[in-house]
Tab-separated table of C-alpha atoms in Angstrom:
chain	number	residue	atom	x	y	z
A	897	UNK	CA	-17.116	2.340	-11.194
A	898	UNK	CA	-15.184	3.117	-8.135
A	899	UNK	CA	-11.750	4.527	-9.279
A	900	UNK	CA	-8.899	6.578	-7.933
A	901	UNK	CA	-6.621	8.392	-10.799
A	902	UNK	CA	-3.042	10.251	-10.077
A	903	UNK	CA	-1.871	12.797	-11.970
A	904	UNK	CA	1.108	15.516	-11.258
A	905	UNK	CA	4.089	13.115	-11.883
A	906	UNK	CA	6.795	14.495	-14.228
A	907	UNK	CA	10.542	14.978	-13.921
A	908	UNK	CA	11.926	17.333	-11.457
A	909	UNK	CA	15.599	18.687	-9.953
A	910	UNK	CA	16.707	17.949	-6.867
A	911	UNK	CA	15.591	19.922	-4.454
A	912	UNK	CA	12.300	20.698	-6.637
A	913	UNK	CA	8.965	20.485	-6.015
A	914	UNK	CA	6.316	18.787	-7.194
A	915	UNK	CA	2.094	18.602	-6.601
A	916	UNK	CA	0.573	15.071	-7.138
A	917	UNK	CA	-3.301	14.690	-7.451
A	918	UNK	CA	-5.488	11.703	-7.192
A	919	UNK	CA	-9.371	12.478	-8.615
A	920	UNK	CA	-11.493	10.134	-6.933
A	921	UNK	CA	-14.980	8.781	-8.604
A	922	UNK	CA	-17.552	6.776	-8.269
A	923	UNK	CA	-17.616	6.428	-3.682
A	924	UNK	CA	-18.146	9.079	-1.366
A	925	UNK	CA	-14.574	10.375	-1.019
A	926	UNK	CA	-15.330	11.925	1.830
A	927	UNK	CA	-15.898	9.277	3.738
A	928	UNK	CA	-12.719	7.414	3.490
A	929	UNK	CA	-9.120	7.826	4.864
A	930	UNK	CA	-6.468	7.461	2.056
A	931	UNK	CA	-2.989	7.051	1.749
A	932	UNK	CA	-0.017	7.335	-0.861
A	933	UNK	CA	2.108	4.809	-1.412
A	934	UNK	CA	5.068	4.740	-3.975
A	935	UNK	CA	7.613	2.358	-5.450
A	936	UNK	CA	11.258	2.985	-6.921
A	937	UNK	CA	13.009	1.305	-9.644
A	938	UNK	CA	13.328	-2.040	-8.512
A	939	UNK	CA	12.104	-1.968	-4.953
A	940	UNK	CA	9.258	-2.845	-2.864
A	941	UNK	CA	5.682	-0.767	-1.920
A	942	UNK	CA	6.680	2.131	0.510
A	943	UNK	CA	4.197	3.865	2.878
A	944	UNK	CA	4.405	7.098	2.670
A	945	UNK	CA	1.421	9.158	4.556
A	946	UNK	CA	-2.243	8.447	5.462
A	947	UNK	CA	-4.976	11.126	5.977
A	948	UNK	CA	-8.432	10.216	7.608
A	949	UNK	CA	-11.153	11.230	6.193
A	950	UNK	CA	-11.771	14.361	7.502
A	951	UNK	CA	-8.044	15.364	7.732
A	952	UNK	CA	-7.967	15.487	11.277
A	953	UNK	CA	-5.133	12.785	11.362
A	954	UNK	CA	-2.550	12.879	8.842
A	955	UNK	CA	0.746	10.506	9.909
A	956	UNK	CA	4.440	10.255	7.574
A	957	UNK	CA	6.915	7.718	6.979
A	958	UNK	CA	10.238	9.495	8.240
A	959	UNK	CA	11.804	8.977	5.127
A	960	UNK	CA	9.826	11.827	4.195
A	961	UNK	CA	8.341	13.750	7.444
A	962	UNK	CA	8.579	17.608	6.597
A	963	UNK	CA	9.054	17.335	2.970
A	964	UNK	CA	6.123	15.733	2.090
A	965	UNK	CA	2.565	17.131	2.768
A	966	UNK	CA	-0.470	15.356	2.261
A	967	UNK	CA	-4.051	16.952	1.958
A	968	UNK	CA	-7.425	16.703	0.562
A	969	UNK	CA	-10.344	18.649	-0.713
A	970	UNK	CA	-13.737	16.260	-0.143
A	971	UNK	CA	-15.482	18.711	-1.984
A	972	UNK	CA	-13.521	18.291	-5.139
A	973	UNK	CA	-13.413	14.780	-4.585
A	974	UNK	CA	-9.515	14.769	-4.681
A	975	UNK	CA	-6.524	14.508	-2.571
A	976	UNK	CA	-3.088	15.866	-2.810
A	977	UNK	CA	0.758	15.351	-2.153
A	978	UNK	CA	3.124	18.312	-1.806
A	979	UNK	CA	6.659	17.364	-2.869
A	980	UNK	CA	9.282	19.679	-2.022
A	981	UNK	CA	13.101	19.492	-1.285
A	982	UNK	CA	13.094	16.468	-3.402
A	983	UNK	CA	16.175	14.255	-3.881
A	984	UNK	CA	16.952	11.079	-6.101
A	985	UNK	CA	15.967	8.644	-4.190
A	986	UNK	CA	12.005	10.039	-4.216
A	987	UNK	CA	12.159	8.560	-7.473
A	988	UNK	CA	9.207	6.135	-7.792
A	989	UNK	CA	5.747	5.544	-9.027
A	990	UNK	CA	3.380	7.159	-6.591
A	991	UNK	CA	0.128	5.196	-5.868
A	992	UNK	CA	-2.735	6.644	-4.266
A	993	UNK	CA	-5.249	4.202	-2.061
A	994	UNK	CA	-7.905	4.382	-0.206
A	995	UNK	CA	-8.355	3.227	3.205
A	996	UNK	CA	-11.152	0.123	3.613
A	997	UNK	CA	-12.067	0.848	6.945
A	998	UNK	CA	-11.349	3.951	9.521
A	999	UNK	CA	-7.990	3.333	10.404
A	1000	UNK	CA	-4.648	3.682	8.975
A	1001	UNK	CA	-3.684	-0.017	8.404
A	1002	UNK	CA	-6.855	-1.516	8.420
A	1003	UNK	CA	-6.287	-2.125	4.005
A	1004	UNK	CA	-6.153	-0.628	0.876
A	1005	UNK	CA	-9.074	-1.690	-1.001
A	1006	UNK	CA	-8.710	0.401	-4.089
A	1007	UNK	CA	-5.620	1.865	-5.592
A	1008	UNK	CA	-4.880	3.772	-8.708
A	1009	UNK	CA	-2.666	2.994	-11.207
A	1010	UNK	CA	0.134	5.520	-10.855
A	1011	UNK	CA	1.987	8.625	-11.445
A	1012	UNK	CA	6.020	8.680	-12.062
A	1013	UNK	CA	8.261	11.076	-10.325
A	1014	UNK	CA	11.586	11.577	-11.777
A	1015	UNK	CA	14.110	13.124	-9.676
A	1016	UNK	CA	16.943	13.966	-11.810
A	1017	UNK	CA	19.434	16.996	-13.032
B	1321	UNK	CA	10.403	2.110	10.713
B	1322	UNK	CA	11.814	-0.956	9.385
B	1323	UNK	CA	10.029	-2.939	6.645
B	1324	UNK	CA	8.795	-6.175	7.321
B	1325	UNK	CA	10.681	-9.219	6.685
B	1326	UNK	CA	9.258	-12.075	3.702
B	1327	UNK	CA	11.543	-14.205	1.932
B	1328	UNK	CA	12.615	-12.877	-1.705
B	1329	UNK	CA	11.002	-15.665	-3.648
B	1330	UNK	CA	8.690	-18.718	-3.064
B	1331	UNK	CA	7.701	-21.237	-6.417
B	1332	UNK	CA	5.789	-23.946	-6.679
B	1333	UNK	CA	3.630	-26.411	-9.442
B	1334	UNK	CA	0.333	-25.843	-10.318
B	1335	UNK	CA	-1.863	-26.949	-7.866
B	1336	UNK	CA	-0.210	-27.207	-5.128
B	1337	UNK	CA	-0.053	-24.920	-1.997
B	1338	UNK	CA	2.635	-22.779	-0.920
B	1339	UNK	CA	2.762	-20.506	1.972
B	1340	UNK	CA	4.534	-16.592	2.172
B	1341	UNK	CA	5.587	-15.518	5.393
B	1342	UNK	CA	6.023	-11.957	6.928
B	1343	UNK	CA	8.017	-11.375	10.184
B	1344	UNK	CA	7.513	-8.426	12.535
B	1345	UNK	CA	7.914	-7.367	15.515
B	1346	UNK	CA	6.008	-6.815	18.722
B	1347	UNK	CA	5.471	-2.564	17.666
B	1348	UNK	CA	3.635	-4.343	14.520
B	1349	UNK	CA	2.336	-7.254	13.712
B	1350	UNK	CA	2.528	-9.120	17.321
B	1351	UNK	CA	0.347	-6.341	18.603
B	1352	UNK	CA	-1.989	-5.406	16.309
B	1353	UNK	CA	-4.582	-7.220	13.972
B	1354	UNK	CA	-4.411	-4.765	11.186
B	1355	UNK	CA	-2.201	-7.166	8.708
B	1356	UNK	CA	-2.918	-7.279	4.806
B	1357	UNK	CA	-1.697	-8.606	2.039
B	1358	UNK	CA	-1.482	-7.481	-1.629
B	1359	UNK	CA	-0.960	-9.009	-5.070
B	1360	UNK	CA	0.760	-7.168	-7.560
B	1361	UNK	CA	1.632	-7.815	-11.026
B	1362	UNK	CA	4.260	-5.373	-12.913
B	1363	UNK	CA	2.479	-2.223	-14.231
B	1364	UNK	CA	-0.580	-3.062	-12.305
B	1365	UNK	CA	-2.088	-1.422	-9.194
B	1366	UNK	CA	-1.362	-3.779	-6.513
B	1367	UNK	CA	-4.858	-5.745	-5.278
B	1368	UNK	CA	-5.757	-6.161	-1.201
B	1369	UNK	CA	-6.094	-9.898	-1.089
B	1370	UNK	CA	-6.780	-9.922	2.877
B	1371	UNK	CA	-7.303	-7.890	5.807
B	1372	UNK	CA	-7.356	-7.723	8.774
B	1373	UNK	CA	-5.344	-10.960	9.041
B	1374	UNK	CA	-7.981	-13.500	7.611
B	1375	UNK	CA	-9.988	-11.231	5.886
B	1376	UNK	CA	-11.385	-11.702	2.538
B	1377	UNK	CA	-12.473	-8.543	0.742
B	1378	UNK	CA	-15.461	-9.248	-1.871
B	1379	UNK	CA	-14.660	-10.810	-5.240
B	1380	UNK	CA	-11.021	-12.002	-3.836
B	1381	UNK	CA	-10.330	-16.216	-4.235
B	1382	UNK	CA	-11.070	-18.245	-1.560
B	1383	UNK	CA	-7.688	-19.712	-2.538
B	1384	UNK	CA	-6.175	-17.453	-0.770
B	1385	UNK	CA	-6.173	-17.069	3.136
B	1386	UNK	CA	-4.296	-15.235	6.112
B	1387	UNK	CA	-3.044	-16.336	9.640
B	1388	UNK	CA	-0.729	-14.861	12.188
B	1389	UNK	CA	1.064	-16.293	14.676
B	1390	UNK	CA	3.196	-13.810	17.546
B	1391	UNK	CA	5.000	-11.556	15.391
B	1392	UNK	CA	5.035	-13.417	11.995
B	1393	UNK	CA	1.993	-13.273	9.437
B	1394	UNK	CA	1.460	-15.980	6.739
B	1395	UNK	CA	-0.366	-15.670	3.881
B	1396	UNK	CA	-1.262	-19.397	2.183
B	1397	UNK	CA	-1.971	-19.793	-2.041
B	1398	UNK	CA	-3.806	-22.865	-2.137
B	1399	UNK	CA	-4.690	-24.164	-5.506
B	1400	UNK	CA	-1.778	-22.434	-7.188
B	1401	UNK	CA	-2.907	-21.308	-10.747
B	1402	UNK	CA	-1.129	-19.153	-13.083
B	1403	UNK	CA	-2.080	-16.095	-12.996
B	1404	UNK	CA	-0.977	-16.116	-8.882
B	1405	UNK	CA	2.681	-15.373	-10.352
B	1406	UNK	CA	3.122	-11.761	-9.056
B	1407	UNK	CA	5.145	-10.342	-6.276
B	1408	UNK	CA	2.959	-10.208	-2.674
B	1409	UNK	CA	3.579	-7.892	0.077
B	1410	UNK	CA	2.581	-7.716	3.642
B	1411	UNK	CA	1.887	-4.753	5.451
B	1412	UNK	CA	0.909	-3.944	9.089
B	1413	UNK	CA	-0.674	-1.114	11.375
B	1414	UNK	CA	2.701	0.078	13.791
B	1415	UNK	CA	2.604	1.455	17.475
B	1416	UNK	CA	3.935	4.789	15.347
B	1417	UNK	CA	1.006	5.161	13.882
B	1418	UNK	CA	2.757	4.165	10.518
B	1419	UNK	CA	1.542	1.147	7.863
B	1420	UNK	CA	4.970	-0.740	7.385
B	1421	UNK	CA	5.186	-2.738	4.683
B	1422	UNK	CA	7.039	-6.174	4.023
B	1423	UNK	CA	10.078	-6.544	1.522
B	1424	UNK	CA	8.028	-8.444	-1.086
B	1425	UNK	CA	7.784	-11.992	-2.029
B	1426	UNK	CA	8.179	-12.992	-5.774
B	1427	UNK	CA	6.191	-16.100	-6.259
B	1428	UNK	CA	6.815	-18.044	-9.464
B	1429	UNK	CA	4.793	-21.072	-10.907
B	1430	UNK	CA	6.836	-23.751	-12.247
């Protein structure tokens, strides 16, 4: 069964950090570009970064360029987000998803379900 | 990078056919053919319904179906059943190399 599952999401201060996972099964991770994608309370999907599959392109909404990081490690199947300098309003459910074809954009054809990020004192 | 516009809410009876739009702008959607559209229901991962602007991915309803036209992308529910109550957002490939999504449309099923 194809899957993607998050992990990593807890509460944190602001200005914390924070290191999301997503363990990918059952495709050949390396193969695919991926993105994460989060929602706060009460809001729409966000955008937030996009890696291809090789990590040779990595782009960044600017709501979070140089405080987010994204990476990935094909041979562990998994890919990463570094939060750091965090504030309130990171506060969402953080999705990852992979990429359907080799392009940023082109769809997300599988996501996972979720990790929360609390961004509190 | 603003998010693309769709109206809050759309409704409509079972059966019938009712149509979401997304408006862009020519750094998005009006250039580019890399629009999709997603279902999701509350505490759900959201579900790629099309790409690609007419695309059907495997296994997804051929109730469901994608146009564009200049800078504004539609997606059409034909058939309305349900289970199609969810929210639905656009999203679209950006001359910043960026995926914008749309503000989300809540459709409701009388």
């Amino acid at each position: 069964e194809v899957q993607l599952v998050e992990s990593g999401g807890g509460l944190v201060q602001p200005g914390g950090s924070l290191r999301l996972s997503c363990a990918a099964s059952g495709f050949t991770f390396s193969r695919y570009s991926m993105n994460w994608v989060r929602q706060a309370p009460g809001k729409g999907l966000e955008w937030i970064s996009y890696t291809s599959s090789s990590s040779t392109a990595t782009y960044y909404a600017d709501s979070v360029k140089g405080r987010l990081t994204i990476s990935r490690d094909n041979a562990k199947d998994s890919l990463y987000l570094q939060m750091n300098s965090l504030r309130a309003e990171d506060t969402a459910v953080y999705y990852c998803a992979r990429e359907g074809g080799d392009r940023a954009g082109y769809g997300m054809d599988v996501w996972g379900q979720g990790t929360t990020v609390t961004v509190s004192s | 990078q603003s998010a693309l516009t769709q109206p809050a809410s759309v409704s409509g009876s079972p059966g019938q056919s009712i149509t979401v739009s997304c408006t862009g702008t020519n750094s998005d959607i009006g250039i580019y053919k890399y629009v999709s559209w997603y279902q999701h229901h509350p505490d759900k991962a959201p579900k790629l319904l099309i790409y690609e602007v007419n695309n059907r991915p495997s296994g997804v309803s051929n109730r469901f179906s994608g146009s564009k036209s200049g800078n504004t992308a539609s997606l059409t529910i034909s058939g309305l059943q349900a289970d199609d109550e969810a929210d639905y957002y656009c999203s679209s490939y950006t001359s910043s190399h960026t995926v914008a999504f749309g503000t989300g449309t809540k459709v409701t099923v009388l």
